[in-house]
N, CA, C and O atoms as a GROMACS GRO file, in nm:
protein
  164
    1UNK      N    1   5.586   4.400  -0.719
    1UNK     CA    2   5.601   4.280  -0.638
    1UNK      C    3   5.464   4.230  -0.593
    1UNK      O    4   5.389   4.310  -0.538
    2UNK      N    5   5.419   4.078  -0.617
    2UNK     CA    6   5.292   4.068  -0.547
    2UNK      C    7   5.318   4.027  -0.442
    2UNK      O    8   5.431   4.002  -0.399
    3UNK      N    9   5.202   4.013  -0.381
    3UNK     CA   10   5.164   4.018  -0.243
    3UNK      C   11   5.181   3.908  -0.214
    3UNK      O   12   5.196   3.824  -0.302
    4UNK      N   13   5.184   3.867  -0.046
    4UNK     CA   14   5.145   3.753   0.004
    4UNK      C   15   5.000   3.659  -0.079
    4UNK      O   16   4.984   3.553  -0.139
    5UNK      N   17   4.907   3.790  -0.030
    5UNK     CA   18   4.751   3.726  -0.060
    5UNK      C   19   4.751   3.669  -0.203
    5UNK      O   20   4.686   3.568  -0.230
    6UNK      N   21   4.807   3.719  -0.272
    6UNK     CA   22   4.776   3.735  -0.447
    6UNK      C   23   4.824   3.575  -0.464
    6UNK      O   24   4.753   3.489  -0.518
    7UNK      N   25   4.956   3.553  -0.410
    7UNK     CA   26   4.999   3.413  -0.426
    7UNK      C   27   4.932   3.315  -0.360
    7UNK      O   28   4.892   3.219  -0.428
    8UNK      N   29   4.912   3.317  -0.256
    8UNK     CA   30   4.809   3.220  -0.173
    8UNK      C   31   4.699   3.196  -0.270
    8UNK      O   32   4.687   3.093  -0.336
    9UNK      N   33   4.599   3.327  -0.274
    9UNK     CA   34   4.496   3.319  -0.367
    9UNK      C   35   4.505   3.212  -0.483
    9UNK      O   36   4.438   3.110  -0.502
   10UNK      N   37   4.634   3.282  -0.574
   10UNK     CA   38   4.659   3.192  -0.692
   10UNK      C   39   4.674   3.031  -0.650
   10UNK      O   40   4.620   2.943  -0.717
   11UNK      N   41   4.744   3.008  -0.548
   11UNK     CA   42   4.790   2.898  -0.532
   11UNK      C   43   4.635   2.810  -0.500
   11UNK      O   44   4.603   2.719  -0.576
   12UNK      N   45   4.545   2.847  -0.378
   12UNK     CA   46   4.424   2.801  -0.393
   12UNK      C   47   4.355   2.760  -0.483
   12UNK      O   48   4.312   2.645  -0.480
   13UNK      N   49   4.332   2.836  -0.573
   13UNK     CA   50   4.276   2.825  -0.742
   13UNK      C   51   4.319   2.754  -0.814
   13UNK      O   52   4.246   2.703  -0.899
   14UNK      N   53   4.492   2.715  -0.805
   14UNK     CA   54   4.488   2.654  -0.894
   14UNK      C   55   4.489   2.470  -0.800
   14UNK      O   56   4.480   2.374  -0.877
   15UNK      N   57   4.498   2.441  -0.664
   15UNK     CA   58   4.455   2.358  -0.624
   15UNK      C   59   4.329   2.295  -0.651
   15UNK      O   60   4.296   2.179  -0.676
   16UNK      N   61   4.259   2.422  -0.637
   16UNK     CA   62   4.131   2.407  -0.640
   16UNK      C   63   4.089   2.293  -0.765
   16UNK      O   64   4.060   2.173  -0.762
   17UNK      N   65   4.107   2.439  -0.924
   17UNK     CA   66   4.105   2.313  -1.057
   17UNK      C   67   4.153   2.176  -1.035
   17UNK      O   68   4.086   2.075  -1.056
   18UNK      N   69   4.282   2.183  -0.988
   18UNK     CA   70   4.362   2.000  -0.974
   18UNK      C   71   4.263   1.926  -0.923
   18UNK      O   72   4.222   1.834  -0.994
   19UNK      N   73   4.206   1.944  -0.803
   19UNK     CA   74   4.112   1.886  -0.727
   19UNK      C   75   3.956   1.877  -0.798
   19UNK      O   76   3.884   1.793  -0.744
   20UNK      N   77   3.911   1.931  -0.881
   20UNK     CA   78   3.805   1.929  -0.902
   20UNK      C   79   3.848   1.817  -1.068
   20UNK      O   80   3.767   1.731  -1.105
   21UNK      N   81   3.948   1.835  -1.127
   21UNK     CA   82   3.974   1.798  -1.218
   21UNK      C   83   3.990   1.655  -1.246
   21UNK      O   84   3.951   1.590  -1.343
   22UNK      N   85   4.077   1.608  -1.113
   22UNK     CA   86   4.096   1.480  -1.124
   22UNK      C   87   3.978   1.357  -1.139
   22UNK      O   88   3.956   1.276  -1.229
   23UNK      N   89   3.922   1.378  -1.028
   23UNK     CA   90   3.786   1.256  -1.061
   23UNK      C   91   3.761   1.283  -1.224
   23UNK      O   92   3.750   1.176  -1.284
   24UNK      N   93   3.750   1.390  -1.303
   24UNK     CA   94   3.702   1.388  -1.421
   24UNK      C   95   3.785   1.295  -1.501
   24UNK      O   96   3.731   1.200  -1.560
   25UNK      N   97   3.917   1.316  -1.507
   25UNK     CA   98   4.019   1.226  -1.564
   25UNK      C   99   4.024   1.088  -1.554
   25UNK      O  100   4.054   1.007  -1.641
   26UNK      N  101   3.986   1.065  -1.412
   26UNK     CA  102   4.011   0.896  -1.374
   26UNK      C  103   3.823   0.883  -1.447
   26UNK      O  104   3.833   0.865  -1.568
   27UNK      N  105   3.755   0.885  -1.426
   27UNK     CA  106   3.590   0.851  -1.464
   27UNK      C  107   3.616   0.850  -1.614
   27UNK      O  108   3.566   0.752  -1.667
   28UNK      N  109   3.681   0.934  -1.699
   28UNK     CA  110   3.718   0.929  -1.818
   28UNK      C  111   3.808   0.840  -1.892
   28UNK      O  112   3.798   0.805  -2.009
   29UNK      N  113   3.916   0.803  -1.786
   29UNK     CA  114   4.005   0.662  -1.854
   29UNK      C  115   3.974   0.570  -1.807
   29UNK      O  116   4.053   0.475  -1.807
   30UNK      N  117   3.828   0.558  -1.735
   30UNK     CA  118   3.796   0.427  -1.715
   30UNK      C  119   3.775   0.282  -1.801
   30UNK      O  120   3.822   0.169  -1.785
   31UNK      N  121   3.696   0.332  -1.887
   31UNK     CA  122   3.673   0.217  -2.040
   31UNK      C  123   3.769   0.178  -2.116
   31UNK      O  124   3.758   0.108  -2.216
   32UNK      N  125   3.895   0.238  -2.058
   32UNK     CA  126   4.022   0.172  -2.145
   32UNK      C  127   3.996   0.063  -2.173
   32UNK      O  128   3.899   0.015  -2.115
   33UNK      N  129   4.066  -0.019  -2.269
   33UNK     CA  130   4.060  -0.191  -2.330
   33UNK      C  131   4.171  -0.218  -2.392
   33UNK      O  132   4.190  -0.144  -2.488
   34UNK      N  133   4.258  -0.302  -2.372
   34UNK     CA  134   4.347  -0.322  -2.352
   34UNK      C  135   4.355  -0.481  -2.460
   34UNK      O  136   4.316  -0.595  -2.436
   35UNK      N  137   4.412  -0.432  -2.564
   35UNK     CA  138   4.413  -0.531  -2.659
   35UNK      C  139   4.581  -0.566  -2.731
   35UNK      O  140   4.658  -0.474  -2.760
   36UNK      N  141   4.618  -0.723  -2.751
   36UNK     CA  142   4.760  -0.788  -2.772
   36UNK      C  143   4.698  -0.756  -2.928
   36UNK      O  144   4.589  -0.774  -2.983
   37UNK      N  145   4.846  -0.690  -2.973
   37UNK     CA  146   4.791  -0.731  -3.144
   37UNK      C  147   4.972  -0.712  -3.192
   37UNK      O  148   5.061  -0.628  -3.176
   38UNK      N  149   4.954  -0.847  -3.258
   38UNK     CA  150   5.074  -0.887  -3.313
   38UNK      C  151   5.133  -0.874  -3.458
   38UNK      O  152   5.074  -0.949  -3.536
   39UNK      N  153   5.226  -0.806  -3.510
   39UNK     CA  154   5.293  -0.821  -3.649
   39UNK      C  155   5.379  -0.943  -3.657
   39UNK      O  156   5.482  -0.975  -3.598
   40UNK      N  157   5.280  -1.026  -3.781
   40UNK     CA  158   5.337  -1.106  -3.856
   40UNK      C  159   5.440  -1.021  -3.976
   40UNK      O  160   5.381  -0.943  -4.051
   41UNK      N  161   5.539  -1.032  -3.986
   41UNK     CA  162   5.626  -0.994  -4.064
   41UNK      C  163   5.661  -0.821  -4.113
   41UNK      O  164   5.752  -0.796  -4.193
   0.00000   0.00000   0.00000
């Protein structure tokens, strides 16, 4: 059975990544471009 700590711990860590991760993601889909392109037939 784990522990209290072990889960907390884990749970920190993996906050942690989310948090450090995100700005990387948004700074990265920034240059999207966004283009209409149509089928003729």
């Amino acid at each position: 059975m784990t522990s209290r700590r072990k889960i907390l711990k884990t749970g920190l860590a993996a906050g942690a990544a989310t948090a450090l991760a995100t700005p990387a993601v948004i700074a990265q889909s920034a240059p999207i471009k966004w283009r209409m392109q149509t089928y003729a037939g």
